[in-house]
């Protein structure tokens, strides 16, 4: 079990972790954080769970957090001004915070657009940023981050729809979840500030996985092939198509996969 008093000794970090709500078991930390936000929780309120029974991922997918296996955390964010298109950027703040924390363990994480974190080409963490609006006005954002810390049981891998790994698989040793939570919370504080100062963009591009490699993207209706060339300032993917045109895709509903390297490339 994560140790609440240990965490509370180290938090808050800047504006993040000003309140800590630690649950032994919960449906989804994102749902709990949204409930707290509706009740008026301040920016930086943090919800953590040792086990999630109804964790959610992007595109309606399930996210498994068996007891003690990983990190399931959600932060209430209240940016003063945010356009709808910039929600993707908030997701990237969560991904960069996770990337920094993993680099602190001497690992080499990459960012699979829109906001998955990969280690050695396999998914180790995912981010789900969910906003609530009243008309054009933003009420709050819940920034949810899930990290596989312990090795993922084989039967759970199917839920991820992408090859998975864990932090401990890469480190080759046990990793303290509390320390990792603290590093991620500190990273969110840092990158949130840098996002608002316009400084996050180069770091996204620097960590982008599959840059200039052929990838396929689908949203269920459209199937696209191209090469990622970078990201826009709101977190959209700049994709060079087979015809050499540049498209910009907003995070929304797209799912990206590298093309099978044994297959001939489109010409
Ligand atoms: C994805 O990869 O599709 C995003 C996964 C996000 C999972 C985290 S775990 C903490 C928070 N609570 C949820 O229900 N989901 C997010």
Short mmCIF file of C-alpha atoms and ligand atoms in Angstrom, two decimals:
data_model
loop_
_atom_site.label_atom_id
_atom_site.label_comp_id
_atom_site.label_asym_id
_atom_site.label_seq_id
_atom_site.Cartn_x
_atom_site.Cartn_y
_atom_site.Cartn_z
CA UNK A 1 0.00 0.00 0.00
CA UNK A 2 1.22 3.51 -0.76
CA UNK A 3 2.12 5.36 2.41
CA UNK A 4 -0.06 8.48 2.71
CA UNK A 5 1.94 10.04 5.56
CA UNK A 6 5.23 9.63 3.63
CA UNK A 7 3.67 11.32 0.61
CA UNK A 8 2.14 14.09 2.66
CA UNK A 9 5.56 14.85 4.17
CA UNK A 10 6.92 15.54 0.66
CA UNK A 11 3.88 17.22 -0.87
CA UNK A 12 2.81 19.70 -2.08
CA UNK A 13 5.32 20.39 -4.83
CA UNK A 14 4.58 23.90 -6.01
CA UNK A 15 0.89 23.95 -6.88
CA UNK A 16 0.46 20.16 -7.11
CA UNK A 17 -0.47 17.71 -4.36
CA UNK A 18 -2.05 20.38 -2.14
CA UNK A 19 -4.56 17.76 -0.95
CA UNK A 20 -3.95 14.00 -1.04
CA UNK A 21 -6.84 11.54 -1.28
CA UNK A 22 -5.44 8.02 -1.07
CA UNK A 23 -7.77 5.06 -1.61
CA UNK A 24 -7.00 1.43 -1.10
CA UNK A 25 -9.53 0.45 -3.81
CA UNK A 26 -11.53 2.69 -6.09
CA UNK A 27 -13.38 2.46 -9.41
CA UNK A 28 -11.42 5.17 -11.22
CA UNK A 29 -9.24 7.92 -9.74
CA UNK A 30 -10.34 10.17 -12.64
CA UNK A 31 -13.99 9.77 -11.62
CA UNK A 32 -13.15 10.52 -7.97
CA UNK A 33 -11.07 13.58 -8.91
CA UNK A 34 -13.93 14.89 -11.10
CA UNK A 35 -16.33 14.45 -8.19
CA UNK A 36 -13.95 16.38 -5.91
CA UNK A 37 -13.51 19.10 -8.57
CA UNK A 38 -17.30 19.50 -8.81
CA UNK A 39 -17.39 19.85 -5.02
CA UNK A 40 -14.82 22.67 -5.30
CA UNK A 41 -11.48 20.91 -4.71
CA UNK A 42 -8.55 23.25 -5.42
CA UNK A 43 -6.11 22.98 -8.30
CA UNK A 44 -3.47 20.41 -7.43
CA UNK A 45 -5.77 18.08 -5.43
CA UNK A 46 -4.35 14.58 -5.93
CA UNK A 47 -6.26 11.29 -5.94
CA UNK A 48 -4.30 8.03 -5.70
CA UNK A 49 -5.38 4.42 -5.51
CA UNK A 50 -3.61 1.19 -4.76
CA UNK A 51 -6.13 -0.66 -6.92
CA UNK A 52 -8.61 0.49 -9.57
CA UNK A 53 -11.57 -1.70 -10.43
CA UNK A 54 -12.96 0.40 -13.30
CA UNK A 55 -9.91 2.32 -14.55
CA UNK A 56 -10.45 4.00 -17.90
CA UNK A 57 -8.15 4.67 -20.83
CA UNK A 58 -8.54 6.69 -24.01
CA UNK A 59 -11.07 5.65 -26.64
CA UNK A 60 -13.26 3.85 -24.12
CA UNK A 61 -10.57 1.31 -23.30
CA UNK A 62 -10.17 -0.27 -19.88
CA UNK A 63 -7.05 0.39 -17.82
CA UNK A 64 -6.06 -2.30 -15.35
CA UNK A 65 -4.45 -1.41 -12.01
CA UNK A 66 -4.36 -4.62 -9.94
CA UNK A 67 -3.63 -4.02 -6.26
CA UNK A 68 -0.13 -2.72 -5.60
CA UNK A 69 0.93 -3.16 -9.24
CA UNK A 70 1.37 0.36 -10.40
CA UNK A 71 0.45 4.01 -10.12
CA UNK A 72 -3.09 5.25 -10.63
CA UNK A 73 -3.24 8.97 -9.98
CA UNK A 74 -5.37 11.94 -10.98
CA UNK A 75 -4.83 15.66 -10.44
CA UNK A 76 -7.42 18.42 -10.51
CA UNK A 77 -6.23 21.20 -12.82
CA UNK A 78 -7.85 24.60 -13.16
CA UNK A 79 -5.99 26.49 -15.90
CA UNK A 80 -7.26 30.06 -16.06
CA UNK A 81 -7.54 30.02 -19.83
CA UNK A 82 -7.66 27.00 -22.03
CA UNK A 83 -9.02 26.57 -25.49
CA UNK A 84 -10.57 23.23 -26.33
CA UNK A 85 -7.76 22.39 -28.72
CA UNK A 86 -5.23 22.78 -25.89
CA UNK A 87 -6.60 19.83 -23.92
CA UNK A 88 -4.13 17.70 -25.88
CA UNK A 89 -1.36 19.88 -24.47
CA UNK A 90 -2.49 19.09 -20.90
CA UNK A 91 -2.25 15.38 -21.69
CA UNK A 92 1.27 15.98 -22.90
CA UNK A 93 2.13 17.68 -19.60
CA UNK A 94 1.26 14.38 -17.87
CA UNK A 95 3.29 12.39 -20.38
CA UNK A 96 6.36 14.66 -20.03
CA UNK A 97 6.14 14.50 -16.23
CA UNK A 98 6.17 10.71 -16.46
CA UNK A 99 9.02 10.79 -18.96
CA UNK A 100 11.11 12.98 -16.62
CA UNK A 101 10.42 10.66 -13.68
CA UNK A 102 11.54 7.64 -15.72
CA UNK A 103 14.63 9.46 -16.97
CA UNK A 104 15.42 9.99 -13.29
CA UNK A 105 15.70 6.19 -13.11
CA UNK A 106 18.18 6.29 -16.02
CA UNK A 107 15.63 4.92 -18.47
CA UNK A 108 15.02 6.21 -21.99
CA UNK A 109 11.28 6.74 -22.36
CA UNK A 110 9.66 7.95 -25.58
CA UNK A 111 6.36 9.63 -26.26
CA UNK A 112 3.90 7.76 -28.49
CA UNK A 113 1.47 10.40 -29.69
CA UNK A 114 -0.85 11.53 -28.30
CA UNK A 115 0.31 10.73 -24.77
CA UNK A 116 1.47 7.18 -24.20
CA UNK A 117 4.87 6.60 -22.66
CA UNK A 118 7.01 3.81 -24.09
CA UNK A 119 10.06 2.00 -22.79
CA UNK A 120 11.93 -0.07 -25.37
CA UNK A 121 8.98 0.32 -27.75
CA UNK A 122 6.40 -1.02 -25.27
CA UNK A 123 3.76 0.90 -23.39
CA UNK A 124 4.59 1.59 -19.74
CA UNK A 125 2.23 4.47 -18.99
CA UNK A 126 -0.85 6.24 -20.31
CA UNK A 127 -2.49 9.57 -19.70
CA UNK A 128 -6.17 10.47 -19.78
CA UNK A 129 -6.93 14.21 -19.58
CA UNK A 130 -10.65 14.91 -19.24
CA UNK A 131 -12.20 18.36 -19.22
CA UNK A 132 -15.57 19.62 -18.07
CA UNK A 133 -17.00 22.68 -19.81
CA UNK A 134 -19.98 24.94 -19.26
CA UNK A 135 -20.52 26.24 -22.78
CA UNK A 136 -17.18 27.75 -23.83
CA UNK A 137 -15.98 28.07 -20.21
CA UNK A 138 -13.71 25.45 -18.70
CA UNK A 139 -14.80 24.17 -15.27
CA UNK A 140 -11.81 21.91 -14.58
CA UNK A 141 -9.53 19.29 -16.07
CA UNK A 142 -8.73 15.95 -14.50
CA UNK A 143 -5.27 14.78 -15.47
CA UNK A 144 -5.09 11.01 -14.95
CA UNK A 145 -1.85 9.06 -15.18
CA UNK A 146 -1.44 5.30 -15.03
CA UNK A 147 1.98 3.63 -14.82
CA UNK A 148 2.76 -0.09 -14.82
CA UNK A 149 5.40 -0.39 -12.12
CA UNK A 150 5.38 -4.14 -11.46
CA UNK A 151 5.48 -6.61 -14.37
CA UNK A 152 2.06 -6.83 -16.05
CA UNK A 153 0.47 -10.31 -15.80
CA UNK A 154 0.12 -11.84 -19.27
CA UNK A 155 -3.66 -12.14 -19.04
CA UNK A 156 -3.88 -8.37 -18.43
CA UNK A 157 -1.82 -7.41 -21.45
CA UNK A 158 -4.78 -7.93 -23.77
CA UNK A 159 -6.54 -4.99 -22.09
CA UNK A 160 -3.83 -2.63 -23.31
CA UNK A 161 -4.22 -3.33 -27.06
CA UNK A 162 -0.50 -2.57 -27.45
CA UNK A 163 2.62 -4.41 -26.28
CA UNK A 164 3.23 -3.51 -22.65
CA UNK A 165 6.08 -3.41 -20.20
CA UNK A 166 6.70 -2.21 -16.66
CA UNK A 167 9.18 0.09 -14.97
CA UNK A 168 10.62 -2.81 -12.97
CA UNK A 169 11.10 -4.86 -16.16
CA UNK A 170 13.33 -2.09 -17.49
CA UNK A 171 15.12 -1.23 -14.26
CA UNK A 172 15.71 -4.90 -13.38
CA UNK A 173 14.98 -4.22 -9.71
CA UNK A 174 12.12 -3.17 -7.44
CA UNK A 175 11.03 0.44 -7.69
CA UNK A 176 9.40 2.44 -4.91
CA UNK A 177 5.99 3.62 -6.09
CA UNK A 178 5.83 6.50 -3.59
CA UNK A 179 9.05 8.02 -4.90
CA UNK A 180 7.82 7.68 -8.47
CA UNK A 181 4.50 9.34 -7.59
CA UNK A 182 6.38 12.22 -6.00
CA UNK A 183 8.60 12.65 -9.10
CA UNK A 184 5.58 12.63 -11.42
CA UNK A 185 3.69 15.17 -9.31
CA UNK A 186 6.80 17.40 -9.29
CA UNK A 187 7.06 16.96 -13.06
CA UNK A 188 3.43 17.97 -13.61
CA UNK A 189 4.02 21.13 -11.58
CA UNK A 190 7.13 21.93 -13.61
CA UNK A 191 5.72 21.20 -17.08
CA UNK A 192 2.39 22.89 -16.35
CA UNK A 193 4.32 26.07 -15.60
CA UNK A 194 6.51 25.60 -18.67
CA UNK A 195 3.45 24.92 -20.85
CA UNK A 196 1.99 28.24 -19.79
CA UNK A 197 5.35 29.91 -20.49
CA UNK A 198 5.37 28.29 -23.97
CA UNK A 199 8.38 26.10 -23.15
CA UNK A 200 6.97 22.56 -23.37
CA UNK A 201 6.90 22.18 -27.14
CA UNK A 202 10.61 21.38 -27.80
CA UNK A 203 10.59 18.66 -25.12
CA UNK A 204 7.54 16.98 -26.69
CA UNK A 205 9.23 16.90 -30.06
CA UNK A 206 12.53 15.74 -28.61
CA UNK A 207 10.88 12.69 -27.04
CA UNK A 208 8.51 11.86 -29.89
CA UNK A 209 8.63 8.16 -30.80
CA UNK A 210 8.66 6.97 -34.44
CA UNK A 211 9.80 10.36 -35.76
CA UNK A 212 10.24 10.03 -39.57
CA UNK A 213 9.25 6.34 -39.40
CA UNK A 214 6.16 4.98 -41.15
CA UNK A 215 3.16 4.70 -38.88
CA UNK A 216 -0.52 3.99 -39.36
CA UNK A 217 -3.25 5.92 -37.63
CA UNK A 218 -6.88 5.02 -37.31
CA UNK A 219 -9.92 6.52 -35.66
CA UNK A 220 -12.29 3.75 -36.66
CA UNK A 221 -13.48 5.64 -39.75
CA UNK A 222 -10.27 6.87 -41.31
CA UNK A 223 -7.04 4.95 -41.83
CA UNK A 224 -3.96 7.09 -42.48
CA UNK A 225 -0.35 6.27 -43.22
CA UNK A 226 2.51 8.69 -42.83
CA UNK A 227 5.60 9.78 -40.95
CA UNK A 228 5.39 11.90 -37.79
CA UNK A 229 7.48 15.02 -38.28
CA UNK A 230 6.61 16.86 -35.07
CA UNK A 231 3.86 18.29 -32.91
CA UNK A 232 1.90 21.53 -33.00
CA UNK A 233 1.84 23.83 -29.97
CA UNK A 234 -1.57 22.50 -28.97
CA UNK A 235 -0.31 18.91 -29.07
CA UNK A 236 -1.55 17.94 -32.55
CA UNK A 237 0.53 15.51 -34.62
CA UNK A 238 2.19 16.83 -37.78
CA UNK A 239 2.17 13.93 -40.18
CA UNK A 240 3.86 13.78 -43.57
CA UNK A 241 1.66 11.70 -45.85
CA UNK A 242 2.79 9.26 -48.54
CA UNK A 243 2.08 12.05 -51.08
CA UNK A 244 4.47 14.34 -49.19
CA UNK A 245 1.74 16.63 -47.81
CA UNK A 246 1.67 17.67 -44.17
CA UNK A 247 -1.48 16.92 -42.18
CA UNK A 248 -2.21 18.02 -38.62
CA UNK A 249 -4.17 15.55 -36.51
CA UNK A 250 -5.74 16.60 -33.21
CA UNK A 251 -5.44 13.95 -30.49
CA UNK A 252 -9.19 13.24 -30.27
CA UNK A 253 -9.82 9.69 -31.33
CA UNK A 254 -6.70 8.63 -33.20
CA UNK A 255 -4.66 5.60 -32.33
CA UNK A 256 -1.11 5.31 -33.67
CA UNK A 257 0.87 2.18 -34.44
CA UNK A 258 4.28 1.71 -36.03
CA UNK A 259 4.04 -0.10 -39.37
CA UNK A 260 5.38 -3.62 -39.35
CA UNK A 261 9.05 -3.20 -40.21
CA UNK A 262 8.99 -6.42 -42.28
CA UNK A 263 6.37 -4.97 -44.61
CA UNK A 264 7.36 -2.95 -47.68
CA UNK A 265 6.92 0.79 -47.10
CA UNK A 266 4.26 2.68 -49.03
CA UNK A 267 5.67 4.39 -52.12
C1 LIG B 1 -4.60 5.29 -21.95
O1 LIG B 1 -3.50 4.77 -22.12
O2 LIG B 1 -5.53 5.10 -22.75
C2 LIG B 1 -4.78 6.19 -20.77
C3 LIG B 1 -4.74 5.42 -19.48
C4 LIG B 1 -4.97 6.30 -18.28
C5 LIG B 1 -5.10 5.48 -17.01
C6 LIG B 1 -5.15 6.34 -15.78
S1 LIG B 1 -4.95 5.41 -14.31
C7 LIG B 1 -5.38 6.78 -13.35
C8 LIG B 1 -6.53 7.47 -14.06
N1 LIG B 1 -7.80 6.87 -13.70
C9 LIG B 1 -8.40 6.30 -14.75
O3 LIG B 1 -9.50 5.71 -14.71
N2 LIG B 1 -7.62 6.41 -15.83
C10 LIG B 1 -6.42 7.15 -15.56
#
